[in-house]
Short mmCIF file of N, CA and C in Angstrom, two decimals:
data_model
loop_
_atom_site.label_atom_id
_atom_site.label_comp_id
_atom_site.label_asym_id
_atom_site.label_seq_id
_atom_site.Cartn_x
_atom_site.Cartn_y
_atom_site.Cartn_z
N GLN A 1 155.52 127.29 338.61
CA GLN A 1 156.92 127.66 338.27
C GLN A 1 157.74 126.35 338.01
N VAL A 2 158.27 126.29 336.82
CA VAL A 2 159.09 125.18 336.45
C VAL A 2 160.45 125.18 337.06
N GLN A 3 160.81 123.92 337.58
CA GLN A 3 162.09 123.82 338.23
C GLN A 3 162.65 122.53 337.92
N LEU A 4 164.05 122.43 337.52
CA LEU A 4 164.71 121.27 337.36
C LEU A 4 165.85 121.30 338.34
N VAL A 5 165.92 120.22 339.16
CA VAL A 5 167.02 120.25 340.07
C VAL A 5 167.96 118.98 339.94
N GLU A 6 169.18 119.21 339.70
CA GLU A 6 170.11 118.11 339.48
C GLU A 6 170.76 117.81 340.86
N SER A 7 171.10 116.55 341.02
CA SER A 7 171.95 116.15 342.23
C SER A 7 172.72 114.85 341.79
N GLY A 8 173.62 114.47 342.68
CA GLY A 8 174.40 113.33 342.52
C GLY A 8 175.75 113.61 341.96
N GLY A 9 176.23 114.72 341.71
CA GLY A 9 177.55 115.01 341.29
C GLY A 9 178.53 114.84 342.46
N GLY A 10 179.88 114.90 342.10
CA GLY A 10 180.84 114.76 343.08
C GLY A 10 182.20 114.46 342.57
N LEU A 11 183.10 114.12 343.38
CA LEU A 11 184.49 113.76 343.03
C LEU A 11 184.67 112.19 343.01
N VAL A 12 185.17 111.69 341.91
CA VAL A 12 185.35 110.26 341.83
C VAL A 12 186.70 109.97 341.02
N GLN A 13 187.22 108.87 341.30
CA GLN A 13 188.49 108.50 340.62
C GLN A 13 188.24 107.88 339.18
N THR A 14 189.17 107.97 338.36
CA THR A 14 189.05 107.33 337.01
C THR A 14 188.53 105.90 337.13
N GLY A 15 187.57 105.56 336.34
CA GLY A 15 186.93 104.26 336.39
C GLY A 15 185.79 104.05 337.34
N GLY A 16 185.51 105.07 338.06
CA GLY A 16 184.47 105.04 338.99
C GLY A 16 183.10 105.43 338.39
N SER A 17 181.97 105.45 339.22
CA SER A 17 180.68 105.62 338.75
C SER A 17 180.01 106.70 339.63
N LEU A 18 179.06 107.38 339.01
CA LEU A 18 178.21 108.26 339.62
C LEU A 18 176.81 108.06 338.94
N ARG A 19 175.78 108.46 339.71
CA ARG A 19 174.42 108.55 339.18
C ARG A 19 173.90 109.89 339.46
N LEU A 20 173.65 110.65 338.38
CA LEU A 20 172.99 111.89 338.47
C LEU A 20 171.50 111.78 338.36
N SER A 21 170.80 112.60 339.05
CA SER A 21 169.37 112.66 339.06
C SER A 21 168.88 114.02 338.77
N CYS A 22 167.73 114.17 338.05
CA CYS A 22 167.16 115.42 337.75
C CYS A 22 165.67 115.36 338.07
N VAL A 23 165.21 116.11 339.09
CA VAL A 23 163.84 116.08 339.45
C VAL A 23 163.15 117.38 338.90
N GLY A 24 162.07 117.11 338.22
CA GLY A 24 161.27 118.26 337.69
C GLY A 24 160.04 118.56 338.54
N SER A 25 159.73 119.83 338.64
CA SER A 25 158.47 120.22 339.27
C SER A 25 157.88 121.40 338.46
N GLY A 26 156.53 121.42 338.50
CA GLY A 26 155.87 122.53 337.74
C GLY A 26 155.91 122.31 336.27
N VAL A 27 156.25 121.05 335.87
CA VAL A 27 156.41 120.66 334.46
C VAL A 27 155.56 119.36 334.22
N ILE A 28 155.03 119.21 333.05
CA ILE A 28 154.38 118.02 332.69
C ILE A 28 155.49 117.01 332.32
N PHE A 29 155.95 116.28 333.23
CA PHE A 29 157.20 115.61 333.17
C PHE A 29 157.10 114.46 332.09
N SER A 30 155.99 113.73 332.10
CA SER A 30 155.81 112.67 331.11
C SER A 30 155.62 113.17 329.67
N GLY A 31 155.35 114.45 329.54
CA GLY A 31 155.18 115.03 328.19
C GLY A 31 156.47 115.67 327.69
N SER A 32 157.51 115.56 328.56
CA SER A 32 158.71 116.33 328.27
C SER A 32 159.86 115.32 327.76
N THR A 33 160.48 115.81 326.76
CA THR A 33 161.82 115.13 326.33
C THR A 33 162.91 115.77 327.32
N MET A 34 163.71 114.91 327.88
CA MET A 34 164.75 115.36 328.83
C MET A 34 166.12 115.21 328.18
N GLY A 35 166.95 116.15 328.46
CA GLY A 35 168.37 116.03 327.96
C GLY A 35 169.35 116.35 329.03
N TRP A 36 170.57 115.83 328.96
CA TRP A 36 171.73 116.21 329.75
C TRP A 36 172.83 116.79 328.88
N PHE A 37 173.34 117.95 329.35
CA PHE A 37 174.36 118.58 328.71
C PHE A 37 175.50 118.74 329.75
N ARG A 38 176.71 119.04 329.24
CA ARG A 38 177.81 119.37 330.20
C ARG A 38 178.70 120.43 329.66
N GLN A 39 179.36 121.09 330.58
CA GLN A 39 180.21 122.21 330.14
C GLN A 39 181.51 122.18 331.09
N ALA A 40 182.62 121.96 330.41
CA ALA A 40 183.87 121.95 331.14
C ALA A 40 184.43 123.33 331.11
N PRO A 41 185.39 123.65 332.11
CA PRO A 41 186.03 125.00 332.09
C PRO A 41 186.63 125.30 330.69
N GLY A 42 186.29 126.49 330.33
CA GLY A 42 186.86 126.98 329.00
C GLY A 42 186.31 126.42 327.76
N LYS A 43 185.30 125.54 327.92
CA LYS A 43 184.70 124.93 326.67
C LYS A 43 183.19 125.29 326.62
N GLU A 44 182.70 125.03 325.44
CA GLU A 44 181.27 125.27 325.15
C GLU A 44 180.43 124.09 325.82
N ARG A 45 179.18 124.39 326.06
CA ARG A 45 178.28 123.33 326.58
C ARG A 45 178.07 122.34 325.50
N GLU A 46 178.11 121.10 325.89
CA GLU A 46 177.94 120.03 324.85
C GLU A 46 176.93 119.05 325.25
N PHE A 47 176.27 118.43 324.28
CA PHE A 47 175.28 117.50 324.46
C PHE A 47 175.85 116.14 325.06
N VAL A 48 175.20 115.54 326.03
CA VAL A 48 175.63 114.28 326.59
C VAL A 48 174.59 113.10 326.19
N ALA A 49 173.34 113.31 326.52
CA ALA A 49 172.31 112.28 326.32
C ALA A 49 170.92 112.89 326.36
N ALA A 50 169.96 112.21 325.75
CA ALA A 50 168.58 112.64 325.77
C ALA A 50 167.65 111.43 325.79
N ILE A 51 166.49 111.59 326.41
CA ILE A 51 165.53 110.58 326.38
C ILE A 51 164.12 111.21 326.02
N ARG A 52 163.51 110.64 324.98
CA ARG A 52 162.28 111.26 324.50
C ARG A 52 161.08 110.93 325.41
N ARG A 53 160.16 111.81 325.29
CA ARG A 53 158.85 111.52 326.02
C ARG A 53 158.24 110.32 325.22
N GLY A 54 157.28 109.69 325.92
CA GLY A 54 156.57 108.61 325.33
C GLY A 54 157.33 107.32 325.29
N ALA A 55 157.90 107.07 324.07
CA ALA A 55 158.54 105.78 323.81
C ALA A 55 159.86 105.65 324.62
N GLY A 56 160.42 106.83 325.18
CA GLY A 56 161.60 106.75 325.85
C GLY A 56 162.87 106.43 325.20
N THR A 57 162.82 106.69 323.83
CA THR A 57 164.09 106.34 323.13
C THR A 57 165.15 107.27 323.45
N THR A 58 166.36 106.82 323.46
CA THR A 58 167.47 107.57 323.94
C THR A 58 168.47 107.90 322.82
N ASP A 59 169.26 108.87 323.09
CA ASP A 59 170.38 109.28 322.20
C ASP A 59 171.64 109.67 323.05
N TYR A 60 172.78 109.32 322.64
CA TYR A 60 173.97 109.58 323.44
C TYR A 60 175.09 110.08 322.45
N THR A 61 175.83 111.11 323.00
CA THR A 61 177.03 111.50 322.28
C THR A 61 178.00 110.28 322.25
N ASP A 62 178.84 110.16 321.11
CA ASP A 62 179.68 109.06 320.97
C ASP A 62 180.55 108.83 322.15
N SER A 63 181.06 109.88 322.79
CA SER A 63 182.16 109.72 323.78
C SER A 63 181.61 109.04 325.02
N VAL A 64 180.26 108.91 325.22
CA VAL A 64 179.75 108.28 326.38
C VAL A 64 178.99 106.93 326.16
N LYS A 65 178.85 106.74 324.90
CA LYS A 65 178.11 105.39 324.48
C LYS A 65 178.75 104.19 325.07
N GLY A 66 177.96 103.38 325.72
CA GLY A 66 178.52 102.21 326.33
C GLY A 66 178.90 102.46 327.81
N ARG A 67 179.09 103.69 328.22
CA ARG A 67 179.35 104.00 329.60
C ARG A 67 178.35 104.71 330.30
N PHE A 68 177.54 105.51 329.69
CA PHE A 68 176.39 106.23 330.30
C PHE A 68 175.10 105.59 329.94
N THR A 69 174.17 105.66 330.88
CA THR A 69 172.77 105.19 330.63
C THR A 69 171.82 106.09 331.21
N LEU A 70 170.85 106.57 330.34
CA LEU A 70 169.86 107.51 330.68
C LEU A 70 168.50 106.82 330.82
N SER A 71 167.83 107.14 331.94
CA SER A 71 166.52 106.50 332.10
C SER A 71 165.60 107.54 332.79
N ARG A 72 164.34 107.23 332.82
CA ARG A 72 163.42 108.07 333.40
C ARG A 72 162.27 107.34 334.20
N ASP A 73 161.83 107.98 335.19
CA ASP A 73 160.77 107.46 336.02
C ASP A 73 159.71 108.61 336.15
N ASN A 74 158.65 108.49 335.18
CA ASN A 74 157.79 109.56 335.21
C ASN A 74 156.87 109.71 336.42
N ALA A 75 156.70 108.58 337.10
CA ALA A 75 155.94 108.65 338.41
C ALA A 75 156.70 109.50 339.43
N LYS A 76 158.03 109.53 339.27
CA LYS A 76 158.77 110.33 340.24
C LYS A 76 159.26 111.65 339.67
N ASN A 77 158.83 111.92 338.42
CA ASN A 77 159.27 113.18 337.76
C ASN A 77 160.79 113.26 337.78
N THR A 78 161.44 112.15 337.50
CA THR A 78 162.90 112.06 337.59
C THR A 78 163.57 111.37 336.41
N VAL A 79 164.70 111.90 335.95
CA VAL A 79 165.51 111.16 334.99
C VAL A 79 166.89 110.91 335.75
N TYR A 80 167.54 109.75 335.31
CA TYR A 80 168.76 109.30 335.93
C TYR A 80 169.72 109.19 334.84
N LEU A 81 170.97 109.76 335.13
CA LEU A 81 172.12 109.45 334.20
C LEU A 81 173.13 108.64 334.98
N GLN A 82 173.08 107.36 334.63
CA GLN A 82 174.07 106.50 335.31
C GLN A 82 175.47 106.55 334.53
N MET A 83 176.50 106.94 335.16
CA MET A 83 177.71 107.15 334.55
C MET A 83 178.77 106.20 334.99
N ASN A 84 179.23 105.28 334.22
CA ASN A 84 180.31 104.28 334.67
C ASN A 84 181.46 104.52 333.84
N SER A 85 182.56 103.90 334.36
CA SER A 85 183.87 104.02 333.67
C SER A 85 184.21 105.44 333.39
N LEU A 86 184.11 106.20 334.40
CA LEU A 86 184.31 107.68 334.24
C LEU A 86 185.81 107.99 333.95
N LYS A 87 186.05 109.02 333.12
CA LYS A 87 187.39 109.37 332.71
C LYS A 87 187.55 110.90 333.04
N PRO A 88 188.81 111.35 333.24
CA PRO A 88 188.96 112.72 333.58
C PRO A 88 188.36 113.66 332.52
N GLU A 89 188.18 113.27 331.31
CA GLU A 89 187.62 114.23 330.34
C GLU A 89 186.10 114.26 330.45
N ASP A 90 185.56 113.53 331.38
CA ASP A 90 184.07 113.63 331.83
C ASP A 90 183.89 114.79 332.82
N THR A 91 184.93 115.31 333.35
CA THR A 91 184.87 116.43 334.28
C THR A 91 184.15 117.63 333.67
N ALA A 92 183.09 118.06 334.30
CA ALA A 92 182.24 119.15 333.79
C ALA A 92 181.17 119.40 334.84
N VAL A 93 180.46 120.54 334.55
CA VAL A 93 179.19 120.78 335.19
C VAL A 93 178.14 120.23 334.32
N TYR A 94 177.29 119.38 334.91
CA TYR A 94 176.33 118.65 334.14
C TYR A 94 174.90 119.27 334.33
N TYR A 95 174.30 119.56 333.31
CA TYR A 95 172.97 120.26 333.27
C TYR A 95 171.88 119.36 332.76
N CYS A 96 170.76 119.42 333.34
CA CYS A 96 169.44 118.77 332.99
C CYS A 96 168.66 119.84 332.22
N ALA A 97 167.99 119.41 331.15
CA ALA A 97 167.13 120.28 330.46
C ALA A 97 165.88 119.55 329.96
N SER A 98 164.85 120.32 329.57
CA SER A 98 163.66 119.75 329.13
C SER A 98 162.98 120.55 328.07
N THR A 99 162.20 119.86 327.22
CA THR A 99 161.36 120.53 326.22
C THR A 99 160.07 119.76 325.98
N TYR A 100 159.00 120.49 325.63
CA TYR A 100 157.77 119.85 325.31
C TYR A 100 157.68 119.57 323.84
N ASN A 101 158.56 120.21 323.02
CA ASN A 101 158.40 120.10 321.61
C ASN A 101 159.12 118.87 321.08
N TYR A 102 158.67 118.50 319.89
CA TYR A 102 159.31 117.40 319.13
C TYR A 102 160.39 117.88 318.25
N TYR A 103 161.60 117.42 318.33
CA TYR A 103 162.60 117.66 317.42
C TYR A 103 163.32 116.34 317.00
N ASN A 104 163.62 116.27 315.73
CA ASN A 104 164.43 115.15 315.30
C ASN A 104 165.83 115.11 315.94
N ASP A 105 166.39 116.30 316.08
CA ASP A 105 167.68 116.41 316.58
C ASP A 105 167.61 116.94 318.06
N LEU A 106 167.95 116.02 318.95
CA LEU A 106 167.87 116.43 320.43
C LEU A 106 169.19 116.86 320.93
N ARG A 107 170.16 117.04 320.08
CA ARG A 107 171.52 117.51 320.61
C ARG A 107 171.79 118.96 320.55
N MET A 108 170.82 119.73 320.07
CA MET A 108 171.01 121.21 320.09
C MET A 108 170.47 121.72 321.42
N SER A 109 171.29 122.42 322.12
CA SER A 109 170.81 123.08 323.40
C SER A 109 169.66 124.05 323.18
N SER A 110 169.63 124.66 322.04
CA SER A 110 168.56 125.73 321.81
C SER A 110 167.20 124.97 321.67
N HIS A 111 167.12 123.67 321.59
CA HIS A 111 165.87 123.00 321.47
C HIS A 111 165.22 122.80 322.90
N TYR A 112 165.95 123.16 323.91
CA TYR A 112 165.48 122.89 325.28
C TYR A 112 165.11 124.24 325.90
N TYR A 113 163.96 124.15 326.59
CA TYR A 113 163.49 125.45 327.20
C TYR A 113 163.78 125.59 328.63
N TYR A 114 163.68 124.61 329.42
CA TYR A 114 163.86 124.65 330.78
C TYR A 114 165.27 123.98 331.11
N TRP A 115 165.93 124.53 332.06
CA TRP A 115 167.28 124.18 332.44
C TRP A 115 167.48 124.21 333.96
N GLY A 116 168.21 123.21 334.39
CA GLY A 116 168.56 123.24 335.84
C GLY A 116 169.80 124.05 336.09
N GLN A 117 170.21 124.06 337.37
CA GLN A 117 171.39 124.84 337.78
C GLN A 117 172.71 124.18 337.50
N GLY A 118 172.66 122.88 337.44
CA GLY A 118 173.86 122.14 337.16
C GLY A 118 174.45 121.44 338.46
N THR A 119 175.15 120.40 338.14
CA THR A 119 175.84 119.68 339.28
C THR A 119 177.28 119.27 338.85
N GLN A 120 178.19 119.52 339.66
CA GLN A 120 179.67 119.38 339.26
C GLN A 120 180.01 117.89 339.40
N VAL A 121 180.68 117.46 338.34
CA VAL A 121 181.22 116.10 338.31
C VAL A 121 182.76 116.26 338.01
N THR A 122 183.55 115.74 338.95
CA THR A 122 185.00 115.84 338.84
C THR A 122 185.52 114.42 338.84
N VAL A 123 186.35 114.07 337.84
CA VAL A 123 186.97 112.75 337.78
C VAL A 123 188.41 113.05 337.86
N SER A 124 189.02 112.37 338.92
CA SER A 124 190.55 112.59 339.15
C SER A 124 191.22 111.45 338.44
N SER A 125 192.45 111.73 337.98
CA SER A 125 193.30 110.74 337.22
C SER A 125 194.21 109.99 338.25
#
């Protein structure tokens, strides 16, 4: 049974930092491209960042470039989303997702098959 479990969310002030983790079980982690999405209240789920299997190349949505860093540790079946200089508009539930398939476009949520339950990130102003 595949399971993705996120952790590391919480309440932080503007300008603060958080590190989200996503641990995978029951999945061939090293063969998976991993993505992070977020959903704020009343808004659609949006792409945040992704890291490919193999070469580990990354992609970020423009609003987080230079502030967020995505990395992976295949030995620990874990991906990390380091979030710095957080802003109130980063407030959302953050979801980890994975796919075995290769896609040029990693920003579409429909390209991911497995999803975690999400972790809440709240940035106060």
